[in-house]
Coordinates of C-alpha atoms in Angstrom, one line a residue:
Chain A
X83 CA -139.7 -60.7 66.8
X84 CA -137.9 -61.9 64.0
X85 CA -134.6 -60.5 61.8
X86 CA -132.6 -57.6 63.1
X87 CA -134.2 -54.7 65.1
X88 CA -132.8 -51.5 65.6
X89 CA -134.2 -48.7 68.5
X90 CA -134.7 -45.8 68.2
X91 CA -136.2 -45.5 64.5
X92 CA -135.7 -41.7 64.9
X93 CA -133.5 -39.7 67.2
X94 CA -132.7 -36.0 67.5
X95 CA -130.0 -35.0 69.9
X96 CA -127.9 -31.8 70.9
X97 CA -124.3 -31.4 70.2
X98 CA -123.8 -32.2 74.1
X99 CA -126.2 -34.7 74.7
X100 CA -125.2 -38.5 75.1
X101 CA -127.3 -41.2 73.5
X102 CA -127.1 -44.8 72.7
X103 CA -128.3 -47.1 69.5
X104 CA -129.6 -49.8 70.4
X105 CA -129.6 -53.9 67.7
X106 CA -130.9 -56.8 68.5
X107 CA -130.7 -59.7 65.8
X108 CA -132.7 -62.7 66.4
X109 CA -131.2 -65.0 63.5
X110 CA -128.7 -66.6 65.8
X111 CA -126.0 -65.2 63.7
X112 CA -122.3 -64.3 65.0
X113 CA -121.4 -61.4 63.5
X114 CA -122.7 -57.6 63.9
X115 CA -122.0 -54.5 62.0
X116 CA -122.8 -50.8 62.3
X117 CA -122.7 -48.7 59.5
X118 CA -123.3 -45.1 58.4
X119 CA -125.2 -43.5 55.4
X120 CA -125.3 -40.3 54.7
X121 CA -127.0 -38.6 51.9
X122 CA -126.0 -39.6 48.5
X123 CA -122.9 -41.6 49.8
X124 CA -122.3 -44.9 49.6
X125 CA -122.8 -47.4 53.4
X126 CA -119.5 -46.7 54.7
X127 CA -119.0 -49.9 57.4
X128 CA -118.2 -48.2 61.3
X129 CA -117.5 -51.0 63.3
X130 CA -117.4 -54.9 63.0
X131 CA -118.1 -57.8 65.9
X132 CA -117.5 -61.4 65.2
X133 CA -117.9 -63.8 67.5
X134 CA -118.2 -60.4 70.0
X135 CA -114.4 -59.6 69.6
X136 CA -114.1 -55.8 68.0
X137 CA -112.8 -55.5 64.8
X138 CA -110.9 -52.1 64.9
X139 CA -112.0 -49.3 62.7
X140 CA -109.5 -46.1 62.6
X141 CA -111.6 -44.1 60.6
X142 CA -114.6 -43.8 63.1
X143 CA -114.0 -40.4 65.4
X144 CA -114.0 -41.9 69.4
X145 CA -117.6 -39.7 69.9
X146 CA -118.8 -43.4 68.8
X147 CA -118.1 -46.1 70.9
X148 CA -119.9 -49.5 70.2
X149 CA -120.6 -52.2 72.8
X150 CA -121.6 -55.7 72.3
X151 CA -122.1 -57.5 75.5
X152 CA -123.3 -60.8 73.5
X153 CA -124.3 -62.2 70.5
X154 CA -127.4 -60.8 70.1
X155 CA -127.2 -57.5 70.9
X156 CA -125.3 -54.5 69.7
X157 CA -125.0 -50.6 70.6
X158 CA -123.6 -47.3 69.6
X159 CA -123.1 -45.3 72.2
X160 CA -122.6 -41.3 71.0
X161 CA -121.1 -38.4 72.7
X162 CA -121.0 -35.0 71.7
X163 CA -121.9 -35.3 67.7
X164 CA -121.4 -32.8 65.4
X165 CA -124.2 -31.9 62.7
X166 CA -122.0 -33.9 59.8
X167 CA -122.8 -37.2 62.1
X168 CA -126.9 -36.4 60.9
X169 CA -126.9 -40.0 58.8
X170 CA -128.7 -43.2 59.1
X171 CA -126.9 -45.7 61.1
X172 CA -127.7 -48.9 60.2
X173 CA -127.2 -52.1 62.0
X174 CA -126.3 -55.7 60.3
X175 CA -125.6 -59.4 61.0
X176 CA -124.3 -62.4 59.7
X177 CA -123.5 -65.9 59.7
X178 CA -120.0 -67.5 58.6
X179 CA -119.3 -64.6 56.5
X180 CA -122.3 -65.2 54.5
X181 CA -124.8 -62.2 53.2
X182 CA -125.7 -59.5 55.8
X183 CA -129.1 -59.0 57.2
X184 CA -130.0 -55.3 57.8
X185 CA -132.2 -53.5 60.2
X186 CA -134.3 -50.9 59.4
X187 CA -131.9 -48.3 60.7
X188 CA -131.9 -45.2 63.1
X189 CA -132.7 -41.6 61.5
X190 CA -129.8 -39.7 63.9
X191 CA -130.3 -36.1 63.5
X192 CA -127.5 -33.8 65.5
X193 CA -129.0 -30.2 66.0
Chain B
X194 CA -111.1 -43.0 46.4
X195 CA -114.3 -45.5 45.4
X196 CA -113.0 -49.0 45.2
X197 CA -117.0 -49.9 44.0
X198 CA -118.6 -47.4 41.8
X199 CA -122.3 -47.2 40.5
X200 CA -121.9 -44.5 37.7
X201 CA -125.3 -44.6 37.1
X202 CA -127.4 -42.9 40.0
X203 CA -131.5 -43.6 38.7
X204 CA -132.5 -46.1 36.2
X205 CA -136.4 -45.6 34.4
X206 CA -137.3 -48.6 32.6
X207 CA -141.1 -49.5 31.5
X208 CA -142.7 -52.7 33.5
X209 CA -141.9 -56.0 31.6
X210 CA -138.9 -55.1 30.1
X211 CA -134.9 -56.0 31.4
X212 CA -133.8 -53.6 34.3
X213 CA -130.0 -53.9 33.7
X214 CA -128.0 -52.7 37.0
X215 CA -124.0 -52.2 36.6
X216 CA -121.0 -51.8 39.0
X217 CA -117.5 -51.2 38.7
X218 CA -115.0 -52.4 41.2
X219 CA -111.1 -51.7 41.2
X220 CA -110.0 -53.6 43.8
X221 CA -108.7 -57.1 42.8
X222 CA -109.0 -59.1 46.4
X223 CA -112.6 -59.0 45.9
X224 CA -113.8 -62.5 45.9
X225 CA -117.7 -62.2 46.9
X226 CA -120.0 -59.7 45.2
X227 CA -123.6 -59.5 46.3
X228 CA -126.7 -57.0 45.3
X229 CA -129.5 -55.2 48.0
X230 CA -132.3 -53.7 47.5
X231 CA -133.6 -50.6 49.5
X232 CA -137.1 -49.4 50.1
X233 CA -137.2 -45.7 51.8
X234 CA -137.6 -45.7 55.9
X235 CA -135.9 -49.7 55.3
X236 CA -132.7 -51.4 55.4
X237 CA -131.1 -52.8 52.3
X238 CA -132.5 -56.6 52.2
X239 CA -130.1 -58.5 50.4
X240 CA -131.1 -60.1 46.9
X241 CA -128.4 -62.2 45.1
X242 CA -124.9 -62.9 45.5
X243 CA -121.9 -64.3 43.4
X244 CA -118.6 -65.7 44.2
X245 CA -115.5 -64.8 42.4
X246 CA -115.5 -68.6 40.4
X247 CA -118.7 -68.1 38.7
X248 CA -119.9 -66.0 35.9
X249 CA -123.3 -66.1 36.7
X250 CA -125.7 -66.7 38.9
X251 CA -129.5 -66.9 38.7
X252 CA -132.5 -66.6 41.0
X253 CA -136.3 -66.6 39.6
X254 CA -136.4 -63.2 37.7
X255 CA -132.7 -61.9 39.1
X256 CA -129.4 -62.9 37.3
X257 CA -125.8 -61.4 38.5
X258 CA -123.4 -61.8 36.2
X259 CA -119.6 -60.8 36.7
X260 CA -116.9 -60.1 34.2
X261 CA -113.9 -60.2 36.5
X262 CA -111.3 -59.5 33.6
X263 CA -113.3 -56.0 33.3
X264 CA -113.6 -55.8 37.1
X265 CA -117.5 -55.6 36.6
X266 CA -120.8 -57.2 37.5
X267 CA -124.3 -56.7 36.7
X268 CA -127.9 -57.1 38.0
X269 CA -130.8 -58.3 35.2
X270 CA -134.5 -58.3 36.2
X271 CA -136.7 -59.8 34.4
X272 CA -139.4 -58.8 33.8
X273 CA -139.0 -55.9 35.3
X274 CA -142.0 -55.0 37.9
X275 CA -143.2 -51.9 39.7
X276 CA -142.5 -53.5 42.9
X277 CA -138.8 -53.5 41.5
X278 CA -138.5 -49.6 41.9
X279 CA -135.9 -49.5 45.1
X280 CA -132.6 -48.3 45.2
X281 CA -130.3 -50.9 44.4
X282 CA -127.0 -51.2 46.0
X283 CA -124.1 -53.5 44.7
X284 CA -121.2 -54.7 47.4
X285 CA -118.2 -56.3 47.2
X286 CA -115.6 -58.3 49.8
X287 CA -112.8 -59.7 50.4
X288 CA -112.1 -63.2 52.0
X289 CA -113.9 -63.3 55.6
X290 CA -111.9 -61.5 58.2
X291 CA -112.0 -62.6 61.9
X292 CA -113.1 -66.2 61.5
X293 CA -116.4 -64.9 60.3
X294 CA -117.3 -61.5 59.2
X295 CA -117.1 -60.0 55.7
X296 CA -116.3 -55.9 55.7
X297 CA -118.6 -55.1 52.7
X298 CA -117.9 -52.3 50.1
X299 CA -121.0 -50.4 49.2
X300 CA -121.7 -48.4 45.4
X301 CA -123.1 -45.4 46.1
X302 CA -126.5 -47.1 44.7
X303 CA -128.8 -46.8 41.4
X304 CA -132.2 -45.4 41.8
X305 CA -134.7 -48.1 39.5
X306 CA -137.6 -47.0 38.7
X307 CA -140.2 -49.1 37.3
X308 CA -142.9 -47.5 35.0
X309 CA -146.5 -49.3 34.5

């Protein structure tokens, strides 16, 4: 596999179901990003790893919770959503601050 | 409040003629600007970029050009093909946080459609 891969493509989850987002780049790059669109809104940028230390966002309610146990890899882990989280989350990496490299994204749908 | 704005949300032009893309930006720290490209059920897939001490920048049939006294850049296609027809999203940063990530700025995108 080559570029950034993001699983599940599609997921539809209850308000009190947990579920986890799973990236995996294969670039060797050392940065990783999550973001969010929702309809007709711009990427809004969730969470940041570089050089897998957490950049803090304060914005982003605690029912997401990323993880990055290494370079490669990078998850979202979600906990009782609301129906306004229904977006696609998109995963991202990077080298030396250079241009980002997307995934195809997951289709999150919160019922 | 927006700090990069694409005012113009779809874009028709006919196939061999100049797509012309624009974005706004307010805020002044912005010293890398880049352009994606989005196909539906995909992720953006980056297409050019330009750093705050150019003007210009070219690459085969895309050219980015940025007017920092205006606080604007655009995107030039040419010619423009069907294939072109994406969403096209314009981003802005700041100087690399953290020793190596940028925290991009998205436009909300411009829909281009290509006619044959």
């Amino acid at each position: 596999e080559t570029g950034v891969t993001q699983t599940p493509r599609h997921l539809v989850m209850g308000m009190t179901n947990k579920k986890s987002l799973k990236c995996e780049q294969h670039l060797g790059h050392n940065a990783m990003y999550w973001y969010k669109q929702s309809a007709k809104k711009p990427l809004e940028l969730m969470f940041v790893y570089s050089l897998e230390e957490r950049v803090e966002n304060n914005s982003v309610p605690s029912r997401f919770s990323p993880e990055c146990p290494n370079s490669s890899h990078l998850f979202l882990h979600l906990h009782t959503l609301q129906p306004e989280d229904s977006a696609l989350y998109l995963c991202a990496s990077s080298d030396r601050g250079d241009e980002q490299f997307f995934g195809p994204g997951t289709r999150l749908t919160v019922l | 409040d927006q700090q990069v704005k694409q005012n113009s949300p779809s874009l028709s032009v006919q196939e061999g003629r100049i797509s012309i893309l624009n974005c706004d930006y307010t805020n002044s720290m912005f010293d890398y600007f880049l352009w994606y490209k989005k196909y539906p059920a995909e992720g953006p897939t980056f297409l050019i970029s330009i750093s705050s001490i150019k003007d210009k920048n070219e690459d085969g049939r895309f050219t980015v050009f940025l007017n920092k006294s205006a606080k604007h850049l655009s995107l030039h296609i040419v010619p423009s093909q069907p294939g072109d027809s994406a969403v096209y999203f314009c981003a802005a940063s700041e100087y690399p946080f953290s020793g190596s990530a940028r925290q991009l700025t998205f436009g909300s995108g411009t829909q281009l459609t290509v006619l044959p």
